Coordinates of C-alpha atoms and ligand atoms in Angstrom, one line a residue:
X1 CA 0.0 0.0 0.0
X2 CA 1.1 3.7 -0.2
X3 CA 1.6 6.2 2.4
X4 CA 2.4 9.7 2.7
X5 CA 5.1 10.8 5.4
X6 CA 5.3 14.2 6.8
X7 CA 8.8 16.4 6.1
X8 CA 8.3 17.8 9.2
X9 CA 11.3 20.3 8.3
X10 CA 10.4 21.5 5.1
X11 CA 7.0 21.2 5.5
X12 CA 5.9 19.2 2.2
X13 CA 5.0 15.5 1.8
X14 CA 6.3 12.4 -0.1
X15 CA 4.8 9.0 -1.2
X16 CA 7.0 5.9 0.1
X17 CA 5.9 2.7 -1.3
X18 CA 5.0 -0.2 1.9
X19 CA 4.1 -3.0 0.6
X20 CA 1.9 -5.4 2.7
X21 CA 1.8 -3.1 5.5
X22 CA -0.7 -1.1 7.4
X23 CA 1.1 2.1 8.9
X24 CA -2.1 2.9 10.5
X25 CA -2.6 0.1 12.7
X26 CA 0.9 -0.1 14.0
X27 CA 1.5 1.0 17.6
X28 CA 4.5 3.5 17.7
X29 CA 7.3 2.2 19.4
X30 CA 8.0 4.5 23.0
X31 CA 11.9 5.0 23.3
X32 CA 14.5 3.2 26.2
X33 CA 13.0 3.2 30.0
X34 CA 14.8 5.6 32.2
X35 CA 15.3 4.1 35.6
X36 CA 17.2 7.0 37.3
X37 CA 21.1 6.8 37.1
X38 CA 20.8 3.3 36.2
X39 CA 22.5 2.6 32.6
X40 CA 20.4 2.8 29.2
X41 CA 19.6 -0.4 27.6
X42 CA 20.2 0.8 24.1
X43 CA 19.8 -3.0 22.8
X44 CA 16.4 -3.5 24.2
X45 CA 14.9 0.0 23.2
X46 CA 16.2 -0.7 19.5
X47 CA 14.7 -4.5 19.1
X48 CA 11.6 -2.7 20.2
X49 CA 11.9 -0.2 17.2
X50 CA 13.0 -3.1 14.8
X51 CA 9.8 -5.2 15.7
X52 CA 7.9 -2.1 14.5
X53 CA 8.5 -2.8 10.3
X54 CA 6.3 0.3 8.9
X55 CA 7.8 2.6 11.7
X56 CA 11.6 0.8 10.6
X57 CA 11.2 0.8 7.3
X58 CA 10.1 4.7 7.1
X59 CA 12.5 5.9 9.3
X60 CA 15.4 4.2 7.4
X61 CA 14.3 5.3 4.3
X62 CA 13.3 8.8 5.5
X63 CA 17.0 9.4 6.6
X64 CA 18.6 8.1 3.8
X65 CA 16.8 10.2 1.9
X66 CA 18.1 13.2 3.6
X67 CA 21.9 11.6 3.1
X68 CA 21.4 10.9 -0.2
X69 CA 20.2 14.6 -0.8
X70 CA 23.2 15.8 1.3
X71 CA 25.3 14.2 -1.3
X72 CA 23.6 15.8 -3.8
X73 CA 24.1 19.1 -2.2
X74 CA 27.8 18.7 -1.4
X75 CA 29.3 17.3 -4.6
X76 CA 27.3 20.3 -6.5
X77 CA 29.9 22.5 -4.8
X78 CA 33.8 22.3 -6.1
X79 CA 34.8 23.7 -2.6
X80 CA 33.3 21.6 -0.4
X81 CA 36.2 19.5 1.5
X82 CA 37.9 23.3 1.8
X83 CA 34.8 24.7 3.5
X84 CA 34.8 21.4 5.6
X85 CA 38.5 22.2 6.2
X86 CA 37.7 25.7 7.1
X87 CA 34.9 25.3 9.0
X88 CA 37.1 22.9 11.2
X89 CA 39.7 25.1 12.0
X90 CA 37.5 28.1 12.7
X91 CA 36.1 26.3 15.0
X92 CA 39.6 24.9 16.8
X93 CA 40.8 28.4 16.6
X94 CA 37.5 29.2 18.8
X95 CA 37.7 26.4 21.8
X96 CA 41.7 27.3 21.8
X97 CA 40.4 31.0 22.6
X98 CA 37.3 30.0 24.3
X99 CA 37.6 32.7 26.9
X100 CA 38.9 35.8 25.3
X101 CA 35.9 35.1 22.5
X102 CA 33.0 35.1 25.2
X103 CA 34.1 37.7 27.3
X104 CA 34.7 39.9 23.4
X105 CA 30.7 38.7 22.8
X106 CA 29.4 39.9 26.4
X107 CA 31.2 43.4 25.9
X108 CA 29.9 43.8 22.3
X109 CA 26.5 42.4 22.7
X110 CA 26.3 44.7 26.3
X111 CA 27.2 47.8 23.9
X112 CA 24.0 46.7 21.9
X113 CA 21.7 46.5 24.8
X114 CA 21.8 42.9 25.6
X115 CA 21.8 41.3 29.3
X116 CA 24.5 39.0 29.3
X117 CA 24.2 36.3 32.1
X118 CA 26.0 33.1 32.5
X119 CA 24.8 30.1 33.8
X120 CA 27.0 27.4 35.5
X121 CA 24.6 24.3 34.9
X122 CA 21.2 23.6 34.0
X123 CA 19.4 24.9 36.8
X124 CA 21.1 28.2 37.1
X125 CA 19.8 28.8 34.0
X126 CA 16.6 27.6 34.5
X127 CA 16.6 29.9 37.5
X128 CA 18.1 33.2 35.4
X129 CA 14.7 32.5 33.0
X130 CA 12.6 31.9 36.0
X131 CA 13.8 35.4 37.4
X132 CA 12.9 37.4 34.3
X133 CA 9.6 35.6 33.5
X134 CA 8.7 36.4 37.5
X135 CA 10.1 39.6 37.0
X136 CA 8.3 40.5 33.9
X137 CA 4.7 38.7 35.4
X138 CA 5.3 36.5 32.6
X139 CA 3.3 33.1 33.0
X140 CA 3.8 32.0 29.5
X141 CA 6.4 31.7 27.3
X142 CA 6.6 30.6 24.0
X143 CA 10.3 28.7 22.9
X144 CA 11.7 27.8 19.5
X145 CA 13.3 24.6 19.5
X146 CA 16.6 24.2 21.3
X147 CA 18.7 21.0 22.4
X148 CA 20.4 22.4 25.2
X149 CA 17.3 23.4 27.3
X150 CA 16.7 19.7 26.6
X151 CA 20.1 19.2 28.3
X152 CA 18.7 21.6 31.0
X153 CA 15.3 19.7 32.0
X154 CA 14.0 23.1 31.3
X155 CA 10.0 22.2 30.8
X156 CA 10.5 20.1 33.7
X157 CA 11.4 22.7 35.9
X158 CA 9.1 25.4 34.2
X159 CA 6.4 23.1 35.0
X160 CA 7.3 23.0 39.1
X161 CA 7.2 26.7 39.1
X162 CA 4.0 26.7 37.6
X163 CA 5.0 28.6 34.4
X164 CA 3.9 27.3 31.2
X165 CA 6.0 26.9 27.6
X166 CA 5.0 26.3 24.3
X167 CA 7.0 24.8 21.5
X168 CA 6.7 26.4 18.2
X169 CA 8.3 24.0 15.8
X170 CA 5.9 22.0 14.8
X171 CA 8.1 18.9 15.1
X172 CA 9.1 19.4 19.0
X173 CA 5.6 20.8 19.3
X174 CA 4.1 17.3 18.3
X175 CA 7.1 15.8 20.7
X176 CA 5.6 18.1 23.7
X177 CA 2.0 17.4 22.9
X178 CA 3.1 13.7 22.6
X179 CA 5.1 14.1 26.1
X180 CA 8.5 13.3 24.7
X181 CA 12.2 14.0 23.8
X182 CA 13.0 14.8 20.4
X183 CA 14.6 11.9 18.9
X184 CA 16.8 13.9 16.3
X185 CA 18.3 17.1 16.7
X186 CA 17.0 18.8 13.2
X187 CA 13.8 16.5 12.8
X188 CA 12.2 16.0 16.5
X189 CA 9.6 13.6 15.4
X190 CA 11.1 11.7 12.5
X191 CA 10.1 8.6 14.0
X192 CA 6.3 8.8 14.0
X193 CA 4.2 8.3 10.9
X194 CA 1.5 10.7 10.4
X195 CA -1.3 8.1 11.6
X196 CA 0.8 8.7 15.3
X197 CA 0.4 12.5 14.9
X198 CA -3.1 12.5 14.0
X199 CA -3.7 10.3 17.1
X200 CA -2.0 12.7 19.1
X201 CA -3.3 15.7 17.9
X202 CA -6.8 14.6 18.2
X203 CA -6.2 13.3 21.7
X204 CA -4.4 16.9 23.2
X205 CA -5.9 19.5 20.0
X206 CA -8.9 18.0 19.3
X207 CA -8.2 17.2 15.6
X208 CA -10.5 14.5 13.3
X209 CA -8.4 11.4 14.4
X210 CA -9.0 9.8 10.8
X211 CA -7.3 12.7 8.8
X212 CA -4.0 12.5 8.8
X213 CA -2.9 14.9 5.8
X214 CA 0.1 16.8 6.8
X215 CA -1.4 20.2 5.3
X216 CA -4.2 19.9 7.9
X217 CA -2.4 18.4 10.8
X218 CA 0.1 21.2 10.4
X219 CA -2.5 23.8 10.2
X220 CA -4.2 22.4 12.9
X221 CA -1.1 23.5 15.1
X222 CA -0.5 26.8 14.0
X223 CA -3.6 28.0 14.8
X224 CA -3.6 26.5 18.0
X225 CA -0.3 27.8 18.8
X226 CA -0.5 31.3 17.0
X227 CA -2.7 32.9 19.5
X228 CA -0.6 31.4 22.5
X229 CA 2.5 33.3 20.4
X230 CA 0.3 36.7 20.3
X231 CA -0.5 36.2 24.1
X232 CA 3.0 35.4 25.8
X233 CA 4.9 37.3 27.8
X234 CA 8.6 35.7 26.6
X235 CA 9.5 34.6 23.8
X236 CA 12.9 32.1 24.0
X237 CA 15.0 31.2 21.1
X238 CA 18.0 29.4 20.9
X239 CA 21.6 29.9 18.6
X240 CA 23.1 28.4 15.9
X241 CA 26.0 30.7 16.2
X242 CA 27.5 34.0 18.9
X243 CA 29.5 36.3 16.7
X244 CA 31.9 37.8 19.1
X245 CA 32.9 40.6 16.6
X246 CA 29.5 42.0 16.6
X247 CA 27.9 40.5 19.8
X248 CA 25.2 38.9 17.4
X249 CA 23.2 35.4 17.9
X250 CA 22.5 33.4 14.5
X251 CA 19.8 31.4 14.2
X252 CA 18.4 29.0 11.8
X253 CA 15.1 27.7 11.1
X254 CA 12.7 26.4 8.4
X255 CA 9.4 27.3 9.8
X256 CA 10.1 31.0 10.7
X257 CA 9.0 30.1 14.4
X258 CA 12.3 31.1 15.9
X259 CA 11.5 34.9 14.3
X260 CA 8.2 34.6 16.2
X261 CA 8.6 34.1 19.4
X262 CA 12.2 36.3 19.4
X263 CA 10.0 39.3 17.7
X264 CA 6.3 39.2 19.1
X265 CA 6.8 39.1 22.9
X266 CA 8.5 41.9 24.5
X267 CA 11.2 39.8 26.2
X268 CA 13.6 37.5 24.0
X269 CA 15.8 35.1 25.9
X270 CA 18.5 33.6 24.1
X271 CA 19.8 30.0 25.5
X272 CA 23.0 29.4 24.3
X273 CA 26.5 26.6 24.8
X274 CA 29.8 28.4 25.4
X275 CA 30.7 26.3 22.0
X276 CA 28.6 28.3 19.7
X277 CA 30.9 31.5 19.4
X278 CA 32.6 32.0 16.3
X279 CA 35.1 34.8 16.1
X280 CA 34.0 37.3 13.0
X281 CA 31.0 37.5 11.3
X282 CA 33.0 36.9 8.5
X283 CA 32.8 33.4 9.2
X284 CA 29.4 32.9 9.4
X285 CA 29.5 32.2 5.6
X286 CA 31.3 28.8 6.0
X287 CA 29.0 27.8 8.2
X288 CA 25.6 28.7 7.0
X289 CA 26.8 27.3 3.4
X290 CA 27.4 23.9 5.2
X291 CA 24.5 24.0 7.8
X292 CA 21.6 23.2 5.8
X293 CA 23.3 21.0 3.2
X294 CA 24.9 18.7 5.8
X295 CA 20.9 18.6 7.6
X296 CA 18.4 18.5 5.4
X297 CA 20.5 18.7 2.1
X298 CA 19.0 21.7 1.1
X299 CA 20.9 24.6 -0.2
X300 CA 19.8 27.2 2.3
X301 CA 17.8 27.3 5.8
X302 CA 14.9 28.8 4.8
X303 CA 15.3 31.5 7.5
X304 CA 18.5 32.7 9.1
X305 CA 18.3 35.7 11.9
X306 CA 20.6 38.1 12.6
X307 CA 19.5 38.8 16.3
X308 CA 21.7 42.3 17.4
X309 CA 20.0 43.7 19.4
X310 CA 16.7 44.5 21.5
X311 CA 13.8 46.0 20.1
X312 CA 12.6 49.3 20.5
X313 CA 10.8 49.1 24.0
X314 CA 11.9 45.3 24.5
X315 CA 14.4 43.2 26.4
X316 CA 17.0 41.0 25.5
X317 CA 18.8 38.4 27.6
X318 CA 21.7 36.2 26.1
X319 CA 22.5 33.5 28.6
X320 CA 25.8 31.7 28.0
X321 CA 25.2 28.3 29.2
X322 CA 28.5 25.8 30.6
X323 CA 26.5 22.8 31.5
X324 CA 29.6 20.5 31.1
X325 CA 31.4 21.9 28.4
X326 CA 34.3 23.3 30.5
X327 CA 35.1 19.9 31.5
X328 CA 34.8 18.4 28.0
X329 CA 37.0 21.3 26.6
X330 CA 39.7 19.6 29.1
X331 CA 39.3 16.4 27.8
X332 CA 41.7 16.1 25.3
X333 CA 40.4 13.1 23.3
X334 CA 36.9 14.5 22.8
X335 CA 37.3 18.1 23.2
X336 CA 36.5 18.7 19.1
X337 CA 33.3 17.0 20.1
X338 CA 32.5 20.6 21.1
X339 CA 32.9 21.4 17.3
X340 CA 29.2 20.2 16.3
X341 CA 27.3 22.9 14.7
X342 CA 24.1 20.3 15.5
X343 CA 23.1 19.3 11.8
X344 CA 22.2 15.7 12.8
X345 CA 24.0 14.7 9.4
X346 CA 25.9 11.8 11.4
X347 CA 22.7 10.5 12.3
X348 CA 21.0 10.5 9.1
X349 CA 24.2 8.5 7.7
X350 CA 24.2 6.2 11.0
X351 CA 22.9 2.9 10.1
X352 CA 22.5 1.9 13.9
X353 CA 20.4 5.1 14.2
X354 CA 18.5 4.8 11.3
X355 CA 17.4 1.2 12.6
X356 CA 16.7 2.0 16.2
X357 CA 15.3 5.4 16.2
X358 CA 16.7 8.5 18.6
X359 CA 14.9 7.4 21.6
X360 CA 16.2 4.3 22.0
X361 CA 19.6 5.9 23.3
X362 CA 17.6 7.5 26.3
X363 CA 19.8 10.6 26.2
X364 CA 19.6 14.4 24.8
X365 CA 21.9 13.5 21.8
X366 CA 21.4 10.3 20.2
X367 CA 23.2 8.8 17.1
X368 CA 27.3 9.3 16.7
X369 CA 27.6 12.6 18.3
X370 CA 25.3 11.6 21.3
X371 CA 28.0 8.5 21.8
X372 CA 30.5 10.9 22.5
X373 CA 28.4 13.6 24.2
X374 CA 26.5 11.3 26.6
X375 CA 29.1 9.8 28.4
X376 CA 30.6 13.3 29.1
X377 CA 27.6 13.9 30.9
X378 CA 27.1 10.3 33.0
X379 CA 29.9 8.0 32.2
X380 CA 28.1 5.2 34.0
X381 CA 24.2 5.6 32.8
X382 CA 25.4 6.2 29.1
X383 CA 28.0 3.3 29.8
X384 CA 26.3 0.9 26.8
X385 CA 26.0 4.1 24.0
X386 CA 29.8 3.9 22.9
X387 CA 28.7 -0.1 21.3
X388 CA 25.5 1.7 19.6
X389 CA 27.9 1.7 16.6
X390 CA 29.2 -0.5 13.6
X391 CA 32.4 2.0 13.9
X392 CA 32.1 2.1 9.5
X393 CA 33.1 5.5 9.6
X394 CA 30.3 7.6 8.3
X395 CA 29.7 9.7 10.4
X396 CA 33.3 11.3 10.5
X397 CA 33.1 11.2 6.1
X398 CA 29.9 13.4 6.5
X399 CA 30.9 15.6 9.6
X400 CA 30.8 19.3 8.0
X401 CA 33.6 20.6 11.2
X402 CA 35.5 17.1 10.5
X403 CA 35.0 15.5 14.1
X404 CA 36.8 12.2 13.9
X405 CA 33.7 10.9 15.3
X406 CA 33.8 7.3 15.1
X407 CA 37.9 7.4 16.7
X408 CA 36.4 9.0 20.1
X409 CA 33.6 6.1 20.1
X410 CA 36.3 4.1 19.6
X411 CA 38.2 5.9 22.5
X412 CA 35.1 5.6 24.6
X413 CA 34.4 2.3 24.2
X414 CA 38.4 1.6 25.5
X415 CA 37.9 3.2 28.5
X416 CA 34.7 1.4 29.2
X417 CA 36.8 -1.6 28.8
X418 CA 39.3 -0.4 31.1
X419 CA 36.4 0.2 33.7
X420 CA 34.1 -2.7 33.5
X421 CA 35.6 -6.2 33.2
X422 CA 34.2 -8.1 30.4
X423 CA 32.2 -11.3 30.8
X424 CA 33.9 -14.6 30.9
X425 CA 32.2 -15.4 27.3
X426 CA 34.2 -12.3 26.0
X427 CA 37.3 -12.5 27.7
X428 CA 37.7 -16.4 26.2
X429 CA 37.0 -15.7 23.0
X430 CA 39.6 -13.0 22.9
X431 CA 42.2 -14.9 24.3
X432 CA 41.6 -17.6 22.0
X433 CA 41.5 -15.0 19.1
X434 CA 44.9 -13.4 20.6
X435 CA 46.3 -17.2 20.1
X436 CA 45.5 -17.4 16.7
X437 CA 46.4 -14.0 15.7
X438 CA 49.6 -14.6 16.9
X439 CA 50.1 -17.6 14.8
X440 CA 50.6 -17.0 11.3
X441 CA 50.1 -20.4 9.7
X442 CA 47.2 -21.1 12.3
X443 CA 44.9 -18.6 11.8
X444 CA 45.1 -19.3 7.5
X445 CA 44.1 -23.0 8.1
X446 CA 41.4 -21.7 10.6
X447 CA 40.4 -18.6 7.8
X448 CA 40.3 -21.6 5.2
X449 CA 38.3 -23.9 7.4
X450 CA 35.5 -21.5 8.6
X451 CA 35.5 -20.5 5.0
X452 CA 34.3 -24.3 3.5
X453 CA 32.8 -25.3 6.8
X454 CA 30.1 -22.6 8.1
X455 CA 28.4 -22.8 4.8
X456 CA 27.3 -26.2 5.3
X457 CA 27.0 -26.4 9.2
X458 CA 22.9 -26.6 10.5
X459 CA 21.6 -23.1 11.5
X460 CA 21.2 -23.9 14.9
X461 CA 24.8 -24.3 15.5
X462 CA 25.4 -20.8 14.1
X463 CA 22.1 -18.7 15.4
X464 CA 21.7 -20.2 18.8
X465 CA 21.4 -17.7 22.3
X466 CA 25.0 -18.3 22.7
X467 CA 25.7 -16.1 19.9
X468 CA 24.5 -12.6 20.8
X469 CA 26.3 -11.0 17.8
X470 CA 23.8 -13.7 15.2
X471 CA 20.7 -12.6 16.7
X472 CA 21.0 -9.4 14.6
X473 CA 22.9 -10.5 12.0
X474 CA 23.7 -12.7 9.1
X475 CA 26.8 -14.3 9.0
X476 CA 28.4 -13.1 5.2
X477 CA 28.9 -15.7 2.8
X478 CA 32.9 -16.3 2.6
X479 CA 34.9 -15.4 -0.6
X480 CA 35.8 -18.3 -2.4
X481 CA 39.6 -17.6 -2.5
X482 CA 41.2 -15.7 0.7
X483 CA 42.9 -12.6 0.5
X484 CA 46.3 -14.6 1.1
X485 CA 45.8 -16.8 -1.6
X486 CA 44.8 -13.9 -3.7
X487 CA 47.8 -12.0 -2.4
X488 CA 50.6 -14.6 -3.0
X489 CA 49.0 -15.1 -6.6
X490 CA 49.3 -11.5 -7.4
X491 CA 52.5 -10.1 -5.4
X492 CA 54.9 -9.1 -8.4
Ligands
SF4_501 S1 29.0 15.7 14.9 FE1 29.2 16.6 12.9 S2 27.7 15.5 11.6 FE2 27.1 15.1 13.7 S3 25.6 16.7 14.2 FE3 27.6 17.4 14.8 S4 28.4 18.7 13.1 FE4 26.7 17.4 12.4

């Protein structure tokens, strides 16, 4: 049958073909369980995903769309590795000067009227907003999407107080409504079909559960959301980029909701990482030319705002948000994790991600970067994330800043091995692998015999529960000739 999925970023549908299934009658599948400080079972959240084939099968193909197009995009431009190259060493030049560049922000944006605070963690900046919205008689404020109040528990704690926020992109809109994460960092709800939004919408907006077109479900939200806009009393964005040259926050959207809720209320609070300062507005160029092709692998974000000020008779607040990132800048082996402009390309090019959706990892980042990010946060609860990975080297090939991302989940995954002892299955068959490696002559007779053997052995004896690694996977047919073989017939 055919079915039409939402492009919850650019706002138009597409046909993809499912044959044999009923997308409408599938139950979505709920991302990992959170049990406190206790670590996330990645595993078990993404066999729940795989047992869900429409939900599967669309997101796969809905992200690889989204790579392919990024190809598209890239190659089109001759420059492309030297904008990568560039792009990378603005951004080193930034983290080596961290300090000089955020206190050169703060003085310029200060000179345009901004109120510069900085928070330490999370909850000091959940407490700055708190203050203005209190101080303003604000109980309603309206936020364009932003990871890093994710990373802050920020509705959470709005909630407590008794304030109330809105998303306006539609995507972490139908996330809030649906009382979840977002599961991708450019595409928050890229892992329900539209039957899933229609349900929620009609359950929380009221909506006709049976009509699931994407113009109407979308237009169903902005008019339930435009006269909450018109009413609030703050209006919170976050940044894409701090220009400390000019003191000016960057940001980029598709849907124009970030220009909303900065310009309509008469307070605009900017949420912002340390990492996001580039040095000269000169530089914004590299970045915004790489931004959207490395996301959505489109040529340009449909909306980029140059934020330099207040407006006449309004407020402005920039607050410069740590959280962590101090302490990651000090980590040497995944320090240039800070480099990540956020475009959720190593995701869409992930095929562990693509198979087991964003909320299976049970943290704010998912997909490559979140395997490095996460355990920054919690070494111990994001302990399993580092093995959320076939290490094929994607991710790094598509990073736009060039973060050797699948060498620090390497790293990562060595210093979980340092810290947890492996289980007795493990340890033996590494030993017994060390014994063969080190034998030459061995390990070709063993190559050869695994070769003409496994093809004929009984399935059982391959896929049983001993064999964690075949419940996944098929074993790949051997070549008929080894490379050895190959090599000694060859070797001029
Ligand atoms: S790590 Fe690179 S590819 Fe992944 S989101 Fe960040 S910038 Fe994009």
């Amino acid at each position: 049958m055919k079915r039409i999925d939402i492009d919850h970023a650019e706002g138009r549908s597409r046909r993809i073909d499912t044959p044999g299934h009923h997308p409408e009658r599938e139950a979505q599948p709920r991302g990992a369980i959170r049990r406190g400080k206790r670590p996330i079972d990645h595993a078990e959240a993404a066999e729940r995903f795989l047992a869900a084939p429409d939900h599967l099968a669309f997101h796969d193909q809905r992200l690889w769309d989204l790579r392919q197009k990024r190809d598209r995009e890239a190659f089109a431009i001759p420059e492309w590795e030297e904008l990568r190259d560039l792009a990378s060493s603005i951004k080193d030049y930034a983290l080596a000067n961290l300090d000089t560049l955020l206190e050169e922000f703060e003085r310029n944006a200060q000179a345009n009227g901004i109120t510069v605070h900085w928070a330490r963690d999370g909850a000091e900046h959940n407490r700055i907003v708190v203050e203005i919205m209190r101080r303003h008689d604000a109980p309603l404020l309206v936020k364009s999407k932003s990871m890093l109040t994710e990373e802050c528990g920020f509705r959470d704690h709005m909630q407590e107080q008794g304030l109330a926020v809105i998303e306006t992109d539609l995507g972490e809109r139908i996330q809030q409504l649906d009382n979840e994460d977002p599961s991708h960092v450019v595409v928050p709800a890229v892992h329900k079909l539209r039957a899933d939004v229609a349900a929620v919408f009609a359950k929380t907006l009221g909506t006709d559960p049976d009509n699931h077109d994407p113009a109407y479900l979308a237009e169903q939200q902005r008019e339930s959301n435009r006269p909450l806009i018109l009413g609030a009393g703050v209006g919170m964005t976050g940044a894409n980029f701090l220009v400390a040259e000019t003191g000016t926050v960057v940001v980029c959207t598709n849907e124009g909701n970030a220009d909303l809720s900065a310009n309509v209320p008469p307070v605009h609070i900017v949420s912002a990482g340390i990492e996001k300062i580039i040095p000269r507005a000169g530089d914004l160029g590299v970045f915004i030319r790489l931004l959207s092709r490395s996301a959505l692998g489109s040529p340009i974000t449909q909306y980029t705002s140059h934020f330099r000020g207040p407006r006449l008779g309004a407020e402005m607040h920039v607050i410069l948000v740590d959280n962590g990132r101090s302490a990651r800048l000090g980590m040497q082996q995944f320090r240039s994790a800070l480099k990540c402009i956020r475009c959720g390309a190593c995701m869409n090019t992930c095929p562990v991600y693509r198979r087991s959706g964003g909320l299976s990892y049970g943290a704010t980042y998912a997909g490559p970067i979140g395997l490095i990010i996460d355990p920054t946060i919690d070494q111990r609860k994001y302990s399993a994330l580092p093995y959320a990975s076939t290490l094929n080297g994607s991710c790094t090939a598509v990073c736009p800043v060039k973060i050797d991302i699948h060498q620090q989940i390497h790293a990562w995954r060595g210093i979980m091995a340092e810290q947890k002892e492996p289980s007795r299955t493990k340890r033996t068959a590494m030993k017994a692998a060390a014994l063969l490696l080190a034998h030459p002559s061995a390990y070709r007779v063993a190559v050869r015999t695994v070769g003409t053997v496994l093809p004929h052995m009984p399935r059982f004896a391959v896929y049983n529960p001993l064999n964690a690694w075949g419940r996944g996977r098929e074993v790949p047919n051997a070549p008929r000739r080894t490379f050895h073989d190959w090599y000694k017939a060859n070797r001029t």
